[in-house]
Coordinates of C-alpha atoms in Angstrom, one line a residue:
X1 CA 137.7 81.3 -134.4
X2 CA 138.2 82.7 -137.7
X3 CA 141.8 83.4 -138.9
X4 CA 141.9 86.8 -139.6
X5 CA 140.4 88.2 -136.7
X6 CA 141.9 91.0 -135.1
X7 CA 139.1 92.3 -132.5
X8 CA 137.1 90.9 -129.8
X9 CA 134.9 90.3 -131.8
X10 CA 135.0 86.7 -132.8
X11 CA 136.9 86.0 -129.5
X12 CA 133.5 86.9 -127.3
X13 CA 131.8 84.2 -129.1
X14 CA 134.2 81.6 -128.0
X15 CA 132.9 79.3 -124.9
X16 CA 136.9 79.4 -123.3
X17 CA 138.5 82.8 -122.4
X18 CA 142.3 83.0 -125.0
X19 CA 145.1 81.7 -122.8
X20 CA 146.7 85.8 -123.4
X21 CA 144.0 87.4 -121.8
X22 CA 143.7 85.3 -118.6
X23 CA 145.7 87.0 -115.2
X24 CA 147.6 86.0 -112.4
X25 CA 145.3 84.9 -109.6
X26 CA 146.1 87.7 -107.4
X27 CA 145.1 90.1 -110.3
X28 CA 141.3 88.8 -110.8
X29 CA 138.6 90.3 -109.6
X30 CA 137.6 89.9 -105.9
X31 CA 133.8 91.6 -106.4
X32 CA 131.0 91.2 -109.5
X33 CA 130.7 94.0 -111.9
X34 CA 126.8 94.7 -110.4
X35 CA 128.1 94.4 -106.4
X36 CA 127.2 98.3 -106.2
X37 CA 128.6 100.0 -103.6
X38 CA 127.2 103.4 -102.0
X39 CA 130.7 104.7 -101.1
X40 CA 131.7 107.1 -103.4
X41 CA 130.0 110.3 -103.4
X42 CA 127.5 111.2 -105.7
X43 CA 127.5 115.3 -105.6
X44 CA 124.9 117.7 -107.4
X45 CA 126.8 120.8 -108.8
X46 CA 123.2 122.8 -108.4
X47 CA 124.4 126.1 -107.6
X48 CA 128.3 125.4 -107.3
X49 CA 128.4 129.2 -109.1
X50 CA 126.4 131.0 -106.1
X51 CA 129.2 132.6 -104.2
X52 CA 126.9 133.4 -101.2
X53 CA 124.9 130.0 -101.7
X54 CA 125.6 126.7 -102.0
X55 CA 129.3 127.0 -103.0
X56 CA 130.8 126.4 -100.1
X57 CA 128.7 123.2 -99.1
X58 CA 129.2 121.5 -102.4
X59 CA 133.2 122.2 -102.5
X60 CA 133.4 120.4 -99.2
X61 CA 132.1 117.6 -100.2
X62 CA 134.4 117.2 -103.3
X63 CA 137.3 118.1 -100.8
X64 CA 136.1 115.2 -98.5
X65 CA 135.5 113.0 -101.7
X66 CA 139.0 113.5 -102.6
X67 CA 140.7 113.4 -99.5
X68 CA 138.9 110.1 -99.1
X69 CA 139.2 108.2 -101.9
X70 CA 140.2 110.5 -104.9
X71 CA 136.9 110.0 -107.0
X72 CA 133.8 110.8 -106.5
X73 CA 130.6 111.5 -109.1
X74 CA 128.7 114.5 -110.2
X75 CA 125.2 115.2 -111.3
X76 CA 123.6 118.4 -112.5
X77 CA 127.2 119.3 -114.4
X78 CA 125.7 121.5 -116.7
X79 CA 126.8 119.1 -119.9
X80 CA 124.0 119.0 -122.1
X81 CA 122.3 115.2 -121.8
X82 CA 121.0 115.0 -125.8
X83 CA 125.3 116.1 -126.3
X84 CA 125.8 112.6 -123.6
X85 CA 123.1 110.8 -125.5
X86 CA 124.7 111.8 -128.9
X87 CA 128.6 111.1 -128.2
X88 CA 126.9 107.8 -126.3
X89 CA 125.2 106.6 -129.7
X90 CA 128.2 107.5 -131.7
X91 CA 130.6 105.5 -129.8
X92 CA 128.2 102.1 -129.6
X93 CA 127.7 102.6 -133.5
X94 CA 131.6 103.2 -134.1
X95 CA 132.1 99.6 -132.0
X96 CA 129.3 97.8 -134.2
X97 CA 131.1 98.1 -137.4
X98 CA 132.5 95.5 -139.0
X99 CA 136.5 94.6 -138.2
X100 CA 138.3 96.1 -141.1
X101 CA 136.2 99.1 -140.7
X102 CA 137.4 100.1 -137.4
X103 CA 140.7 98.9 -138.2
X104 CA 141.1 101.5 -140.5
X105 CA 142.0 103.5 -137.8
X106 CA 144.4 101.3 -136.2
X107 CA 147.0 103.3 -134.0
X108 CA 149.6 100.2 -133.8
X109 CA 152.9 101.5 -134.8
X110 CA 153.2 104.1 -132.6
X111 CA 150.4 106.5 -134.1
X112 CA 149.1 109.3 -132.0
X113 CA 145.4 108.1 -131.3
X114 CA 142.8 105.6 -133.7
X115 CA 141.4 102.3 -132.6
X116 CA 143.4 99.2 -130.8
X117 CA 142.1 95.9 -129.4
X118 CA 143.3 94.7 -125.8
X119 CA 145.5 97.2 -124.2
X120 CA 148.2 96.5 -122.1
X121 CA 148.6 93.1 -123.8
X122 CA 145.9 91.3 -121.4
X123 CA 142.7 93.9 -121.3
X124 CA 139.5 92.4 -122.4
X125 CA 138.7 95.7 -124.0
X126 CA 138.6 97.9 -127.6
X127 CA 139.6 101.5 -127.2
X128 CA 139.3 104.4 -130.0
X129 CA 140.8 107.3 -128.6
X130 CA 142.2 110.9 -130.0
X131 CA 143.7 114.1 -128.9
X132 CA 141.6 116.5 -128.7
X133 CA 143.8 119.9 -126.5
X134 CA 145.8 121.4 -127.5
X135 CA 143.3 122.3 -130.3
X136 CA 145.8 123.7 -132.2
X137 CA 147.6 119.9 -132.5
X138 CA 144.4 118.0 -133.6
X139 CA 145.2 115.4 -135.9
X140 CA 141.7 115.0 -137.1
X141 CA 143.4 111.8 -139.5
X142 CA 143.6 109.8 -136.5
X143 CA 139.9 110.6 -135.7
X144 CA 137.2 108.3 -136.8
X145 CA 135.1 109.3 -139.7
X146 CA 132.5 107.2 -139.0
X147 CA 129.7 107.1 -138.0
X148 CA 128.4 110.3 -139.7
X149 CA 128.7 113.5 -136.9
X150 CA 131.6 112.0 -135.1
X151 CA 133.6 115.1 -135.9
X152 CA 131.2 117.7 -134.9
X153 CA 129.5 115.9 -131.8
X154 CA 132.9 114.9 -130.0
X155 CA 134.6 118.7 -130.5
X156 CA 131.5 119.9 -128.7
X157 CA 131.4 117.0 -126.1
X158 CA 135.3 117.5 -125.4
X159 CA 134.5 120.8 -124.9
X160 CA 132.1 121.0 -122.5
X161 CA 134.0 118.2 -120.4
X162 CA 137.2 120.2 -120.6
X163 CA 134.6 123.4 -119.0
X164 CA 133.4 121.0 -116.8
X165 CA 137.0 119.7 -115.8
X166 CA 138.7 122.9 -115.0
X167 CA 135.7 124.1 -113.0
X168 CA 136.5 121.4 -110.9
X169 CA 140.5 122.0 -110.9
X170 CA 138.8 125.7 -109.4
X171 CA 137.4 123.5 -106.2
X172 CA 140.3 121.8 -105.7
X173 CA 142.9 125.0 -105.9
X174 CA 140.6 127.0 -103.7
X175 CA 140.8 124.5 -101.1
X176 CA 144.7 124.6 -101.2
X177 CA 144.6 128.4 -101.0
X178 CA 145.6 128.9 -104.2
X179 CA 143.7 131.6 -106.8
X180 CA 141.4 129.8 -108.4
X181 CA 143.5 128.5 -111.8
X182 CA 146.3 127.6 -109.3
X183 CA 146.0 123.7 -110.8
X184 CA 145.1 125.0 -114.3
X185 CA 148.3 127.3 -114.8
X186 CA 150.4 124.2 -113.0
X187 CA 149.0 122.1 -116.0
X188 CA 150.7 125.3 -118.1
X189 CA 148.7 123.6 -121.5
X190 CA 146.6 121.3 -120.7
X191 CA 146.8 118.1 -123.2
X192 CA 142.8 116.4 -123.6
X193 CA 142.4 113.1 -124.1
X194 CA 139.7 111.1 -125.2
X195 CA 139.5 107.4 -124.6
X196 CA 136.6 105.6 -125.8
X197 CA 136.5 102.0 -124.2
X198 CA 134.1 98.9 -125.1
X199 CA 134.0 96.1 -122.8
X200 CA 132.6 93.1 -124.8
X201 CA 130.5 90.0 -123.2
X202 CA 133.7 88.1 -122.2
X203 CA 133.4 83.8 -121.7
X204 CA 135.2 83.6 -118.4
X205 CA 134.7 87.4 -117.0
X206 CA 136.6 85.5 -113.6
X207 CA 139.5 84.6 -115.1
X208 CA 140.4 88.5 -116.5
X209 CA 140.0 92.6 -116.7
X210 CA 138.7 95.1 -118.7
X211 CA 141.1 97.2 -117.6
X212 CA 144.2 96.7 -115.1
X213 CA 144.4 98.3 -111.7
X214 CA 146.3 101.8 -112.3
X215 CA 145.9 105.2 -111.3
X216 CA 145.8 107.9 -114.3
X217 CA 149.4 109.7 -114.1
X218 CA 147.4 112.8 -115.1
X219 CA 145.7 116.0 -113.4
X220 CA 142.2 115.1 -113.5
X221 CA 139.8 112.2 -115.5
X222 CA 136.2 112.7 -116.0
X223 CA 134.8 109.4 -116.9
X224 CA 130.9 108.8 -118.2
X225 CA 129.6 104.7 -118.2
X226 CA 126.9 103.5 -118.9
X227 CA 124.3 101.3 -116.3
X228 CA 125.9 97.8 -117.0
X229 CA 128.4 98.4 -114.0
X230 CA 132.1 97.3 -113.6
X231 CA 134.3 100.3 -112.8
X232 CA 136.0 99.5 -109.6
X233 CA 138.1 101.2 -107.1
X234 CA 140.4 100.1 -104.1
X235 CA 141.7 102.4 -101.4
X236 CA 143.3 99.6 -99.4
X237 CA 145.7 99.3 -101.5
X238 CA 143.9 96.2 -103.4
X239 CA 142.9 94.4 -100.4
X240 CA 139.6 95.1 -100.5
X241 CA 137.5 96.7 -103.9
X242 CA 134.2 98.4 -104.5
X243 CA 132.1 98.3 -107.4
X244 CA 131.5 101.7 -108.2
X245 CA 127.3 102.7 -108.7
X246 CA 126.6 103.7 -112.2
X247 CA 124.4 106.6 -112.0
X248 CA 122.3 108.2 -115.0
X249 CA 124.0 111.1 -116.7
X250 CA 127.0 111.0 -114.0
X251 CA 130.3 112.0 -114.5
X252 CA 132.9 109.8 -112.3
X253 CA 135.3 112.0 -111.1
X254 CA 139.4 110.9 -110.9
X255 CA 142.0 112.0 -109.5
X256 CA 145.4 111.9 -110.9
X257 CA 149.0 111.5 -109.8
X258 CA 149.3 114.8 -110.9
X259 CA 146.9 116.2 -109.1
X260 CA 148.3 113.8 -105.8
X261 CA 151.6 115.5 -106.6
X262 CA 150.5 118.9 -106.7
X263 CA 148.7 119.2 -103.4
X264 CA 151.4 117.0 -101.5
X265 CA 149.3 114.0 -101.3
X266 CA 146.4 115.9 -99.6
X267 CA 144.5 114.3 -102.7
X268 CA 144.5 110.9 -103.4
X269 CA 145.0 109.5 -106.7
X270 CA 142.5 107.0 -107.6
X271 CA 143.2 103.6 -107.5
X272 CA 141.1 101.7 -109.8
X273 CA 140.1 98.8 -112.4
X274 CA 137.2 97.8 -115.3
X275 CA 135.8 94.1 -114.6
X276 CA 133.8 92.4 -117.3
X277 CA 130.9 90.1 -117.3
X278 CA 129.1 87.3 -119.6
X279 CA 125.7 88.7 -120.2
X280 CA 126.8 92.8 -121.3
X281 CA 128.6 94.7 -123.2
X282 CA 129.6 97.5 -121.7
X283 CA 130.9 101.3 -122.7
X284 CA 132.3 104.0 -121.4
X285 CA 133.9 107.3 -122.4
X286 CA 137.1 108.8 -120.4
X287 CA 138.1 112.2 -120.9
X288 CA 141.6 112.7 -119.4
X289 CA 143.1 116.4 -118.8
X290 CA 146.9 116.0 -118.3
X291 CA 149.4 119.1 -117.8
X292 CA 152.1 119.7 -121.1
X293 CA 154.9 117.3 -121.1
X294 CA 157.4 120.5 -120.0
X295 CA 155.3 121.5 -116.8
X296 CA 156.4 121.1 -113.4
X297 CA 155.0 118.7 -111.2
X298 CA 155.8 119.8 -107.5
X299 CA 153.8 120.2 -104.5
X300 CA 152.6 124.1 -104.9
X301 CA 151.6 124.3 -101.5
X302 CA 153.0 122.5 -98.1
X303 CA 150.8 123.3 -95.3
X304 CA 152.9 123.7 -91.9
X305 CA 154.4 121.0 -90.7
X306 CA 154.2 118.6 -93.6
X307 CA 157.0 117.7 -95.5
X308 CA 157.0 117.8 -99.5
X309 CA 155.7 114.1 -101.2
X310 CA 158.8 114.6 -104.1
X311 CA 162.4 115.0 -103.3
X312 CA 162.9 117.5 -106.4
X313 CA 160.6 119.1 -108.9
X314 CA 160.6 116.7 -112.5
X315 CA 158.5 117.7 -115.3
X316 CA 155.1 115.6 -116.4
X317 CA 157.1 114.0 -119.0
X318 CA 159.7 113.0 -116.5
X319 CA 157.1 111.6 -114.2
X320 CA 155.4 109.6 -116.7
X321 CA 158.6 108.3 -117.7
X322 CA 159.7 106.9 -114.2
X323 CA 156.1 105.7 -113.9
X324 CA 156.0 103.1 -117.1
X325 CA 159.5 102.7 -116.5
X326 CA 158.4 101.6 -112.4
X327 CA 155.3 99.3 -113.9
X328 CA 157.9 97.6 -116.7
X329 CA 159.9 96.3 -113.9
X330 CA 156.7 95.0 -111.3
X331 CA 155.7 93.1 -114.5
X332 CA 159.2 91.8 -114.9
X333 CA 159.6 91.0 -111.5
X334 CA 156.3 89.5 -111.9
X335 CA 157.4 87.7 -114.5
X336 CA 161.1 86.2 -112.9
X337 CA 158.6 85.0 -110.0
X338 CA 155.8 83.0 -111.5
X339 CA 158.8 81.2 -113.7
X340 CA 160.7 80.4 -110.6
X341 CA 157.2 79.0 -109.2
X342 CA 156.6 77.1 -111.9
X343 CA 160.3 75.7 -112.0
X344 CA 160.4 74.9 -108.5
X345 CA 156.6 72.8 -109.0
X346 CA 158.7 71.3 -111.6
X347 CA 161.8 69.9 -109.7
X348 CA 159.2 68.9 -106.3
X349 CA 157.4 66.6 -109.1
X350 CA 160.9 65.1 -110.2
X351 CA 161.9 64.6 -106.8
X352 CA 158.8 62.9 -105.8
X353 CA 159.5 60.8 -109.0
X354 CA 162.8 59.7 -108.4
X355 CA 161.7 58.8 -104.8
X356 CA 158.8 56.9 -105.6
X357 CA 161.1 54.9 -108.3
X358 CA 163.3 54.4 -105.4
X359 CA 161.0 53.0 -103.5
X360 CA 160.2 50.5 -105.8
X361 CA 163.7 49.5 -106.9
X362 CA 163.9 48.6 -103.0
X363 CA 161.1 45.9 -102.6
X364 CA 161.3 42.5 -103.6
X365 CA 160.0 42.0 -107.3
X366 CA 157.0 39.6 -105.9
X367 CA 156.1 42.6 -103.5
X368 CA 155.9 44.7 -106.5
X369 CA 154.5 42.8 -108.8
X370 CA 151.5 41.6 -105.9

């Protein structure tokens, strides 16, 4: 491996998987990244805007979708496919450069958005990623300036998936009785996020993830991948996982703890992971829609005889703070217990040592020496 490389770049050529990226056992993947399941949803928005026509058929089924499992996927979303195609080409030709070029735009040190290799310390992945809502707070120096069009191609694209987003957020409100930007004013000004994600060929795909299991703290996620597979999602709380279908010029749809919050736990927040494989690379582009830091998250309806999901209303920022505060300590705890493992392996081995030398010291030498 060369010395000075700082991306996945040389590591994907290695025959061995780096000690830092491999997991705890119980953390690998269970299923292949191209076991494709049929269970989530794929919905066609064809006519979601016909108030006396199919309307009310497709919102039931992204009701049902997120009752169920809290994603689902969405054809015929009125984003324009040479826009997918373009942001699509971009992002694969932004992941080809060269190290040092992408590190240009490395976000280490606490900057707000750029490029960064393995997040969350284990993740076989590369991420560029910006802020794109509020537009008034674009940083467009943390944006990549290469390739040529970046600019002008991802403005449009977030954009449209913002449109797209909050059309969705309509669904979902309607279905709580609530007027139809009931989720949308909750979110009070909603925060776009852009995550651009690269999976590269990995030597020992078993042994690791793309991405950890989480659910996104936000409202909602609109996620497009391409056809190599490996998003997965659990609704068993991790017993048993799904590889999720990749489906041309689909959005897959997520659900947020936000969102979870706001309707009560009516809606699920999805529970999901990225797996990689040996023989693909694979990208994807996440568009996450999160309320402002200052608004409220609190159950803004609580049907009869249910009883409210949060003891007290917290802002987002609050939330998000108990949240990473919550998975700190699981990893620590995580931690304590594979070292006490390890220590107690360690003292059965000594034990067995000093028995079996006791065993020895107690036959006769000629026995021993037979």
């Amino acid at each position: 491996m060369a010395p000075t490389a700082k991306t996945l770049t040389y590591l994907a050529q290695e025959k061995t998987l780096e000690s830092s990226f491999v997991r705890d056992e119980e953390e690998r993947p269970k299923v292949a990244y191209n076991e494709f399941s049929d269970e989530i949803p794929v919905i066609s928005l064809a006519g979601i805007d016909e108030v006396d026509g199919r309307r009310r058929e497709i919102c039931e089924k992204i009701v049902e979708a997120c009752e169920n499992w809290g994603i689902f996927q969405v054809v015929d979303h009125g984003v324009d496919q040479q826009l997918v195609a373009e942001m699509t080409r971009l992002a694969k030709e932004f992941f080809a450069l060269p190290p040092d070029e992408k590190l240009r735009f490395d976000m280490s040190g606490a900057k707000k958005g750029g490029f960064i290799v393995s997040s969350h310390l284990q993740d076989w992945r590369e991420i560029v990623t910006y802020f794109s809502y509020p537009k008034r707070e674009r940083d467009y120096s943390r944006w990549p300036d290469t390739p040529e069009g970046w600019r002008s191609v991802t403005e449009e694209y977030s954009d449209k998936v913002m449109g797209l987003a909050c059309k969705l957020m309509e669904v979902l409100s309607e279905a709580m009785g609530l007027e139809k930007e009931g989720l949308s004013k909750a979110c009070v000004d909603m925060d776009q996020k852009v995550v651009v994600n690269y999976y590269p060929k990995c030597p020992q795909p078993d042994l690791t993830l793309g991405l950890k299991r989480h659910t996104d703290p936000g409202t909602i996620t609109l996620l497009l991948q391409d056809q190599v597979g490996g998003l997965q999602a659990t609704r068993d709380n991790g017993k048993t996982w799904i590889t999720v279908q990749p489906v041309e010029a689909a959005f897959v749809v997520n659900l947020g703890d936000h969102a979870h919050y706001l309707s009560n736990g009516r809606f699920k927040n999805a529970d999901h992971q990225a797996v990689v494989n040996s023989n693909h690379s694979r990208l994807s582009i996440a568009t996450f829609q999160n309320p402002a830091p200052n608004a409220t998250v609190y159950p803004l309806k609580i049907r009869e005889g249910e009883k409210p999901v949060m003891e007290e209303p917290i802002t987002f920022a609050e939330m998000y703070r108990r949240k990473m505060s919550k998975d700190i300590e699981i990893a620590r705890m995580k931690k304590l217990a594979k070292e006490k493992h390890l220590q107690d392996l360690e003292n059965e081995k000594h034990l067995q040592e000093l028995d079996q030398k006791a065993k020895l010291e107690a036959k006769p030498l000629k026995e021993i020496l037979a």
